[in-house]
Tab-separated table of C-alpha atoms in Angstrom:
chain	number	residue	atom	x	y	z
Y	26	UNK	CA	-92.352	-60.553	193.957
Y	27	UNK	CA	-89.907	-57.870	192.977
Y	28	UNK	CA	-86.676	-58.562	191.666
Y	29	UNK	CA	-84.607	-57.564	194.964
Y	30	UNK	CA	-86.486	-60.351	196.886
Y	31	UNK	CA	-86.016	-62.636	194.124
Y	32	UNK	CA	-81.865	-61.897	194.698
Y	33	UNK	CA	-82.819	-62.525	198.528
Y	34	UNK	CA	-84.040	-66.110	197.388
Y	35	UNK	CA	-81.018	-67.201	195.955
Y	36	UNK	CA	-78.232	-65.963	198.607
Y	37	UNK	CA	-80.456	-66.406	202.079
Y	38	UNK	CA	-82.229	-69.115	204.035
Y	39	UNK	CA	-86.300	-69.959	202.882
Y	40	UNK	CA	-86.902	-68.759	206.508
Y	41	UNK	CA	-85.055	-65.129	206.177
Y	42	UNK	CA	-86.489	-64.817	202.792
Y	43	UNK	CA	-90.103	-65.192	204.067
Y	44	UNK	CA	-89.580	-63.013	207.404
Y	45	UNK	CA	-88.095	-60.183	204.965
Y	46	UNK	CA	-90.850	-60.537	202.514
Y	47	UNK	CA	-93.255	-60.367	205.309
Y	48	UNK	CA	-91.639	-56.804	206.541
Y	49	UNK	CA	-91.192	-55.492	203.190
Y	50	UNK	CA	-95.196	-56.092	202.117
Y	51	UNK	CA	-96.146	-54.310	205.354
Y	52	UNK	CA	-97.126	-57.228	207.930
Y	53	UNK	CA	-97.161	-56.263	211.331
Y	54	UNK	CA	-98.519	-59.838	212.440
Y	55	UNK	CA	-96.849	-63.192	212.184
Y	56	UNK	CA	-97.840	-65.080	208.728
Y	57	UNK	CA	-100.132	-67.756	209.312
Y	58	UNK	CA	-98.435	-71.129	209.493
Y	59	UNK	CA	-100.788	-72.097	206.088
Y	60	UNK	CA	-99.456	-69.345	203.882
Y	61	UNK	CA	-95.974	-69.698	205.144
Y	62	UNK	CA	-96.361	-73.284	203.905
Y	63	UNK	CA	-97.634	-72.464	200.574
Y	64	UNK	CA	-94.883	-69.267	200.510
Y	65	UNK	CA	-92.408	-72.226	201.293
Y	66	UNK	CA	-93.467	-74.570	198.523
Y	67	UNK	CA	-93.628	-72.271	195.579
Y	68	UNK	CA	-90.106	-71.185	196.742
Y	69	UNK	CA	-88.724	-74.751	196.289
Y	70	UNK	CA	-90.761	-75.134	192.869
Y	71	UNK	CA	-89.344	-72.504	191.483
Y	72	UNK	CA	-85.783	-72.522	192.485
Y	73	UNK	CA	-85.209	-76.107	193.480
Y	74	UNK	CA	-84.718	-78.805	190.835
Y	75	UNK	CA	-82.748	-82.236	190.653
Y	76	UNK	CA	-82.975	-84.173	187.402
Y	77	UNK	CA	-82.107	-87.139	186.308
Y	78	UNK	CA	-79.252	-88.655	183.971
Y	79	UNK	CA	-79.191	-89.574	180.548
Y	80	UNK	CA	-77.321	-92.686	180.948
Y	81	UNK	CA	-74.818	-93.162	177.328
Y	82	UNK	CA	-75.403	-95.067	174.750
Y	83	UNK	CA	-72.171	-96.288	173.866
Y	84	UNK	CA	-69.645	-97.237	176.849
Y	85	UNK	CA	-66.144	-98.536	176.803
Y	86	UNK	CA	-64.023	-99.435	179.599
Y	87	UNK	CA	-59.818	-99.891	178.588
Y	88	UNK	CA	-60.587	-100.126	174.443
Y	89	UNK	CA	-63.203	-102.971	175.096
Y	90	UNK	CA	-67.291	-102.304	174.510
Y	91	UNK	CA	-69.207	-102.453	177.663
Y	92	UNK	CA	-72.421	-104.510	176.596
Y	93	UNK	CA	-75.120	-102.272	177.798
Y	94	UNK	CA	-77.685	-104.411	176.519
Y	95	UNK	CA	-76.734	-107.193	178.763
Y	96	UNK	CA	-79.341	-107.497	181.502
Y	97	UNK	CA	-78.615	-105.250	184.630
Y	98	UNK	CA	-75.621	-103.356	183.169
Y	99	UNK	CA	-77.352	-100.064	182.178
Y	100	UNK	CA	-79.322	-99.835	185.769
Y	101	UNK	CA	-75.903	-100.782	187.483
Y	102	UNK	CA	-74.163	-97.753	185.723
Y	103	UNK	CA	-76.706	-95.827	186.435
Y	104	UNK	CA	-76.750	-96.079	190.099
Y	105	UNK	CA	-72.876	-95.025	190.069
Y	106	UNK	CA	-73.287	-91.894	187.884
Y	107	UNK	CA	-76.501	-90.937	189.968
Y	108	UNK	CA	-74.312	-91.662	193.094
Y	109	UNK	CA	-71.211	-89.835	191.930
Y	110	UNK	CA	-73.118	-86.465	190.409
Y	111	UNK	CA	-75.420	-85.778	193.294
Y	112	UNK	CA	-72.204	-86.545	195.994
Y	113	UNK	CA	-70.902	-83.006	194.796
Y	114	UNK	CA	-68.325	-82.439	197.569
Y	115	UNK	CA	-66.400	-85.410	196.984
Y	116	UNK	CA	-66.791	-85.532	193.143
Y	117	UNK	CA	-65.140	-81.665	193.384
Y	118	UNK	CA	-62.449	-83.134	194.857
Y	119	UNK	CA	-61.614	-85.669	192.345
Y	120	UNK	CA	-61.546	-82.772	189.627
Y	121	UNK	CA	-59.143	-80.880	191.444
Y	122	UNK	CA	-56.806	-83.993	192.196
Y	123	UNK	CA	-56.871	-85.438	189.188
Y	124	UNK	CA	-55.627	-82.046	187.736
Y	125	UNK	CA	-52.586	-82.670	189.777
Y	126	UNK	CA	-51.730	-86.580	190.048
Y	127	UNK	CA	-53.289	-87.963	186.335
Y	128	UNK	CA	-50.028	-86.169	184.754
Y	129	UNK	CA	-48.128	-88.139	187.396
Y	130	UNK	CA	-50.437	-91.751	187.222
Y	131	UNK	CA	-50.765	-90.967	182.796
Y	132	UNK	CA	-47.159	-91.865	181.507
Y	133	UNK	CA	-46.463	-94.851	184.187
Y	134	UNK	CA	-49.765	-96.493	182.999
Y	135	UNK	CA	-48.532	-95.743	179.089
Y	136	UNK	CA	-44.441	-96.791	179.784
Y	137	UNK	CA	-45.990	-100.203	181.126
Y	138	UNK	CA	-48.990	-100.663	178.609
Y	139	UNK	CA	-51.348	-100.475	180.767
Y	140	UNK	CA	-54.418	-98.705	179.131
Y	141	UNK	CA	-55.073	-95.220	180.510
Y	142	UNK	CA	-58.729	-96.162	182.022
Y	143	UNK	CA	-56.724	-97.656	185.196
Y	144	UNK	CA	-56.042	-94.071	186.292
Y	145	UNK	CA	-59.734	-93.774	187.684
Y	146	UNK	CA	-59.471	-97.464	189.623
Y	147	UNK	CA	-56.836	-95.369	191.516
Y	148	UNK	CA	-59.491	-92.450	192.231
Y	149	UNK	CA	-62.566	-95.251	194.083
Y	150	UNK	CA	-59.769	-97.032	195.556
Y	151	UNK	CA	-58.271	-94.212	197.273
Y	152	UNK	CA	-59.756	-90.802	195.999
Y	153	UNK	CA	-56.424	-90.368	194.664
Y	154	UNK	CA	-55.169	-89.584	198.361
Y	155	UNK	CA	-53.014	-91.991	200.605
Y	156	UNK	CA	-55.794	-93.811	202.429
Y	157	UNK	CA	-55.677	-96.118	204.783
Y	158	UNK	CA	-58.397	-98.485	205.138
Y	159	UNK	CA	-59.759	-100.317	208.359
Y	160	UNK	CA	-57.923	-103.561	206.725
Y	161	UNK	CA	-54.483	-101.976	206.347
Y	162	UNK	CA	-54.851	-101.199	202.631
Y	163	UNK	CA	-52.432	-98.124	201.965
Y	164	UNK	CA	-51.640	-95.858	199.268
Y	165	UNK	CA	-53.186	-94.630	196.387
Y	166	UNK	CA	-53.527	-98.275	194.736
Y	167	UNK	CA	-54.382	-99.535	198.288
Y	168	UNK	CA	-52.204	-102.517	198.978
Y	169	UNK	CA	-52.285	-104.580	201.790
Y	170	UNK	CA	-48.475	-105.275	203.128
Y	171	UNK	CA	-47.600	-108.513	201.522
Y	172	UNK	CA	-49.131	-107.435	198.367
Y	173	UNK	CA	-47.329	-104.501	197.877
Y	174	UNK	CA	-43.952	-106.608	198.943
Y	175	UNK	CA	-44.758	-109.199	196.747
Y	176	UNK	CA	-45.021	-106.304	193.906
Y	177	UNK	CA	-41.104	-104.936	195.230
Y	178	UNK	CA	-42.125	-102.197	197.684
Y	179	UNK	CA	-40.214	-101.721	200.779
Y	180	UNK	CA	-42.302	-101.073	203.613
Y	181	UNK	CA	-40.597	-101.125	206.806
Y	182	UNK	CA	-41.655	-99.089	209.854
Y	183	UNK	CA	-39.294	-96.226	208.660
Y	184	UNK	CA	-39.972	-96.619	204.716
Y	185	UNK	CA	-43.222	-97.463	203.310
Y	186	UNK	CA	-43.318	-97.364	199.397
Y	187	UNK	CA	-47.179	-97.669	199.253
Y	188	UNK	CA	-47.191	-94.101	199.885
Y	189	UNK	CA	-45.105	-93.729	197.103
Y	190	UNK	CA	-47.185	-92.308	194.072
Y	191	UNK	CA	-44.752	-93.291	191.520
Y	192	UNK	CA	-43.706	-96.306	192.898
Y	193	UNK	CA	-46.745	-98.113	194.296
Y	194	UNK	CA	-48.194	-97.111	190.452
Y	195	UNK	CA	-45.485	-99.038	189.116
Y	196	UNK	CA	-45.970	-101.933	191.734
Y	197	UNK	CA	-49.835	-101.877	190.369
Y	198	UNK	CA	-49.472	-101.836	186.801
Y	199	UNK	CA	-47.390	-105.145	187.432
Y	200	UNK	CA	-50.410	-106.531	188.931
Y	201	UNK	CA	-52.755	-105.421	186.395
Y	202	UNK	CA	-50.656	-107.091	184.043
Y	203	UNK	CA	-50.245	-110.457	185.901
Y	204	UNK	CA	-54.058	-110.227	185.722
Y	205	UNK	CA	-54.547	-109.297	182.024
Y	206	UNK	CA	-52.423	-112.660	181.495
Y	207	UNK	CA	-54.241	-114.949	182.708
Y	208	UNK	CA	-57.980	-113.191	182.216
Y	209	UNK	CA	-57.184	-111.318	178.396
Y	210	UNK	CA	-59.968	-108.968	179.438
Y	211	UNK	CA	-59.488	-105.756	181.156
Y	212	UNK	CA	-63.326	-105.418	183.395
Y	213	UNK	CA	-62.480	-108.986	184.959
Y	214	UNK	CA	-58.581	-107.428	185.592
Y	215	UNK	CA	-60.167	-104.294	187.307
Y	216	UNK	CA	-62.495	-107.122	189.222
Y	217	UNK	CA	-59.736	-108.968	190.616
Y	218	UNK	CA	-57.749	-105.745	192.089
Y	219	UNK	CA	-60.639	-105.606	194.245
Y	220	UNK	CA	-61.710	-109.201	195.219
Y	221	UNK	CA	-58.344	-110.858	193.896
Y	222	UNK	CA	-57.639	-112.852	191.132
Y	223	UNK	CA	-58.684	-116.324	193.299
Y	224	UNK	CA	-62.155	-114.516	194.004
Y	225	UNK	CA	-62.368	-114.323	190.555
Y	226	UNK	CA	-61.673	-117.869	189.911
Y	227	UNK	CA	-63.997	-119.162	191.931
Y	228	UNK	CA	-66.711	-116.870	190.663
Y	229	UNK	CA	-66.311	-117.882	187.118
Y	230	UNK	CA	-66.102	-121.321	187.802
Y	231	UNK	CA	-69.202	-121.628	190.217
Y	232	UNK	CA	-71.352	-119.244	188.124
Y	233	UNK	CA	-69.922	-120.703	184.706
Y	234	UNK	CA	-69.535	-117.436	182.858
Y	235	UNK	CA	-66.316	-115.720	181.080
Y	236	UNK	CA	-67.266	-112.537	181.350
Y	237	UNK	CA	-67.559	-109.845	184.531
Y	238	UNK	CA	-71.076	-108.052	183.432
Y	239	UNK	CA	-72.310	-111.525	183.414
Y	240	UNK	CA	-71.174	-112.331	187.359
Y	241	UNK	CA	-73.295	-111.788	190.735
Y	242	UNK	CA	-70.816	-110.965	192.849
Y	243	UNK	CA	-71.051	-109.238	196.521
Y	244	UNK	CA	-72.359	-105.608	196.503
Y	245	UNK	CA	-68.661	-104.077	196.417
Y	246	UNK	CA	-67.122	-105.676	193.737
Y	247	UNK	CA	-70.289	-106.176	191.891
Y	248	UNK	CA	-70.315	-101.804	191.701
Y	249	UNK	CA	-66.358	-101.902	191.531
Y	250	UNK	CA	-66.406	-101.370	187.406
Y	251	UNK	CA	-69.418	-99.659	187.136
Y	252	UNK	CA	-67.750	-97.262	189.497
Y	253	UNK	CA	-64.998	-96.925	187.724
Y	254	UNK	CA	-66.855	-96.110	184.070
Y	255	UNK	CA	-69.037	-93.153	186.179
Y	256	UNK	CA	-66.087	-91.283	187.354
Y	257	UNK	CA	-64.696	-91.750	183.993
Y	258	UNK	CA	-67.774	-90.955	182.250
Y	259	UNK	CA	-68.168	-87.431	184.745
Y	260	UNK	CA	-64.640	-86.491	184.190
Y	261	UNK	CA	-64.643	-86.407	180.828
Y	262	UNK	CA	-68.196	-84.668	180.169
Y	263	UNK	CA	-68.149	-82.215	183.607
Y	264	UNK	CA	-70.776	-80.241	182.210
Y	265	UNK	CA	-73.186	-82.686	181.275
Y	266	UNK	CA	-73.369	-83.342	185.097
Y	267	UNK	CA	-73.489	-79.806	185.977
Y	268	UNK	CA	-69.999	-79.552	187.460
Y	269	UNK	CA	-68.504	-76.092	186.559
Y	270	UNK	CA	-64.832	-75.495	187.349
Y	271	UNK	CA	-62.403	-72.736	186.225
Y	272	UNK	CA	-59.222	-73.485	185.546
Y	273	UNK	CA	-58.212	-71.831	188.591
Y	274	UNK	CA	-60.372	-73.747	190.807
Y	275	UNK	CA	-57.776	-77.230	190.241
Y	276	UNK	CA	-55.253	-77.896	191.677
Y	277	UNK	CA	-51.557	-77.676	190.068
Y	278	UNK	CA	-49.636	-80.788	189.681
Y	279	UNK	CA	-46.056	-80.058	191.883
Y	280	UNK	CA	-43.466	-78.406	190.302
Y	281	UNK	CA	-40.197	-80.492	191.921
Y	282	UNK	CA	-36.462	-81.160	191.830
Y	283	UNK	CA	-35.395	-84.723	193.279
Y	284	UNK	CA	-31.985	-84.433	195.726
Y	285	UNK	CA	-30.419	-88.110	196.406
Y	286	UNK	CA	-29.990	-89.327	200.299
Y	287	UNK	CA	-27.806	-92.453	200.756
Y	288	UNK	CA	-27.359	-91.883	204.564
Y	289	UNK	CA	-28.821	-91.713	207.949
Y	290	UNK	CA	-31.123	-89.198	208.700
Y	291	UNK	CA	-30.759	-87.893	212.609
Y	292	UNK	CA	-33.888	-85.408	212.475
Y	293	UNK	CA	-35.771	-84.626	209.364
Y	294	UNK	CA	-36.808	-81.232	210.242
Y	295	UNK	CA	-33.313	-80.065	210.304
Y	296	UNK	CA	-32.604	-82.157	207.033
Y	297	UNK	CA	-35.442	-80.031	205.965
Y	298	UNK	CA	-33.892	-76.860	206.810
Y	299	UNK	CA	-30.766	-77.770	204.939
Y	300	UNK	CA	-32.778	-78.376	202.013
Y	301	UNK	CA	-33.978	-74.538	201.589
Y	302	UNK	CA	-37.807	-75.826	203.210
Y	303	UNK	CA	-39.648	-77.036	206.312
Y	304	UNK	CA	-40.577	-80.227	207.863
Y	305	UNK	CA	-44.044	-79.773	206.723
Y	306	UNK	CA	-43.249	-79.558	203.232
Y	307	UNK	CA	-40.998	-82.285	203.212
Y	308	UNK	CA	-43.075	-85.220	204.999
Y	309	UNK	CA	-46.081	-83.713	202.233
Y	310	UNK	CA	-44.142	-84.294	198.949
Y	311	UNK	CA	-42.534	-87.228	200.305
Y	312	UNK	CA	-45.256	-89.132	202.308
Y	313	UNK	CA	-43.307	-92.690	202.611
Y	314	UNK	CA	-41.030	-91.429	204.988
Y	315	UNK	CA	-43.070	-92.727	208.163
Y	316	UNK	CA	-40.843	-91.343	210.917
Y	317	UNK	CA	-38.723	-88.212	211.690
Y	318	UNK	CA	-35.467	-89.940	211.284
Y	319	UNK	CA	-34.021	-92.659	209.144
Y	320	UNK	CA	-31.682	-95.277	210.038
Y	321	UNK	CA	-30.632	-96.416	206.439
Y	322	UNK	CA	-27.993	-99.097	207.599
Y	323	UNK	CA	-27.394	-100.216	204.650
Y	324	UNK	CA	-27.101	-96.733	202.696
Y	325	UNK	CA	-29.623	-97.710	200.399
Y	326	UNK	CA	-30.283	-94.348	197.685
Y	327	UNK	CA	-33.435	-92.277	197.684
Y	328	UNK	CA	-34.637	-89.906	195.921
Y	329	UNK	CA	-36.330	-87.266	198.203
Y	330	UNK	CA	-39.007	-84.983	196.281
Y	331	UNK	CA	-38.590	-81.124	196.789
Y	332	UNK	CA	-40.143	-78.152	195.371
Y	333	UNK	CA	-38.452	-76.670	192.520
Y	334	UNK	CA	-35.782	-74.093	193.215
């Protein structure tokens, strides 16, 4: 085959590569359906290959040794960094957020001595975006309502803090420190953010174990770790996974100034305009403001996020 249909192969359909191969060697009747087949099949041998992963040898989740020797765990981590290489699109995505919001999520997690591993429990709870699932979780740290209340978040129908990067990071590091309390082990603390700490209980106590690698728990939780130590794992060694990204290719972390509002808000898009931007930008950098307006009886202070001058 000469080299200019070998360019074809790469950059067009198998179909359009065999029709123009079939013009270019002089055919002037269709290819039989046989050799099309066997045209088709050296095609994918020779351009199409998937391999599999070398899971590590040595694996730590928040300073502590993940025992990979303990029956299940190296299959279980497996599955997650087979899951989370071959779903390209979304693991993409989590390079180029991360670029922007793990300068953000970094020094909250350090200022409350939290280890830094936490940051990627953010990314499978949420895909660091400001989810909302079926059950009402919110946010990047996904709290339900009375969680995040219980954690001091205002959520109101005008104000809800859960959208609050900053804020609802602060509200979870409390939690994951209530948890390292009582547990003094930072896998069964990443456990209980998903099933809660009473799931956790109950677990431990009906399967009489101490330690999370050594639980069967339902399918969610029972990836919830493992899921965390594959993005980590990808992040941190992109090309050993294949992902290639240029610096370029990220995306920036905001560059902001912070204006204070301790009054009523009639219209937000005009507040907007007053602020040198649109409405667009506004609602974007400050996603906890859930309506156009703001009543603010009690002329509590915010700070509103704005791009810097």
């Amino acid at each position: 085959m000469t080299r200019s249909i070998r360019f074809l192969t790469t950059t067009l359909s198998v179909a359009g590569v065999l029709l123009i191969a079939y013009f270019l060697m002089g055919y002037s009747k269709p290819i039989p359906e046989r050799k099309a087949d066997e045209m088709y099949k050296d095609h994918v041998e020779e351009n199409y290959k998937v391999f599999s992963l070398a899971t590590p040898e040595e694996v730590y989740f928040a300073g502590e040794r993940v025992p990979m020797e303990t029956f299940g765990v190296r299959e279980k981590l497996d599955r997650e960094l087979l899951v989370n290489t071959y779903w390209h699109s979304n693991t993409f995505l989590t390079f180029k957020r991360a670029n922007r919001w793990f300068p953000v999520i970094e020094p909250i997690l350090e200022k409350n001595g939290v280890p830094d591993d936490f940051k990627y429990l953010a990314v499978i709870e949420s895909g660091l975006t400001n989810a909302v699932s079926p059950a009402g979780a919110t946010g990047f740290w996904q709290f339900m309502k009375t969680t995040g209340e219980s954690y001091g978040l205002e959520i109101t129908s005008e104000v809800d803090e859960r959208y609050h990067v900053e804020k609802s990071t602060e509200a979870a590091c409390q939690y994951l420190l209530d948890a390292y309390e009582k547990y003094g082990d930072w896998a069964l603390v990443a456990a209980s953010y998903n099933m809660g700490m009473g799931g956790v209980n109950k677990q431990l106590k009906n399967q009489q174990v101490d330690e999370y690698w050594d639980l069967l728990l339902n399918q969610e939780t029972g990836r919830y770790v493992y899921r965390i130590l594959a993005i980590k794992e990808i992040l941190n060694n992109s090309g050993d996974y294949g992902f290639v990204l240029r610096p370029k290719d990220l995306y920036e972390p905001y560059e902001t100034r912070t204006v204070m509002l301790d009054s009523a808000v009639a219209d937000f898009a005009s507040y907007a305009k007053d602020q040198g931007v649109n409405y667009n930008i506004l609602k974007t950098m400050n996603p906890w403001l859930r309506k156009a307006s703001l009543t603010n009886k009690y002329k509590k202070e915010y700070e509103i996020i704005l791009p810097a001058e």
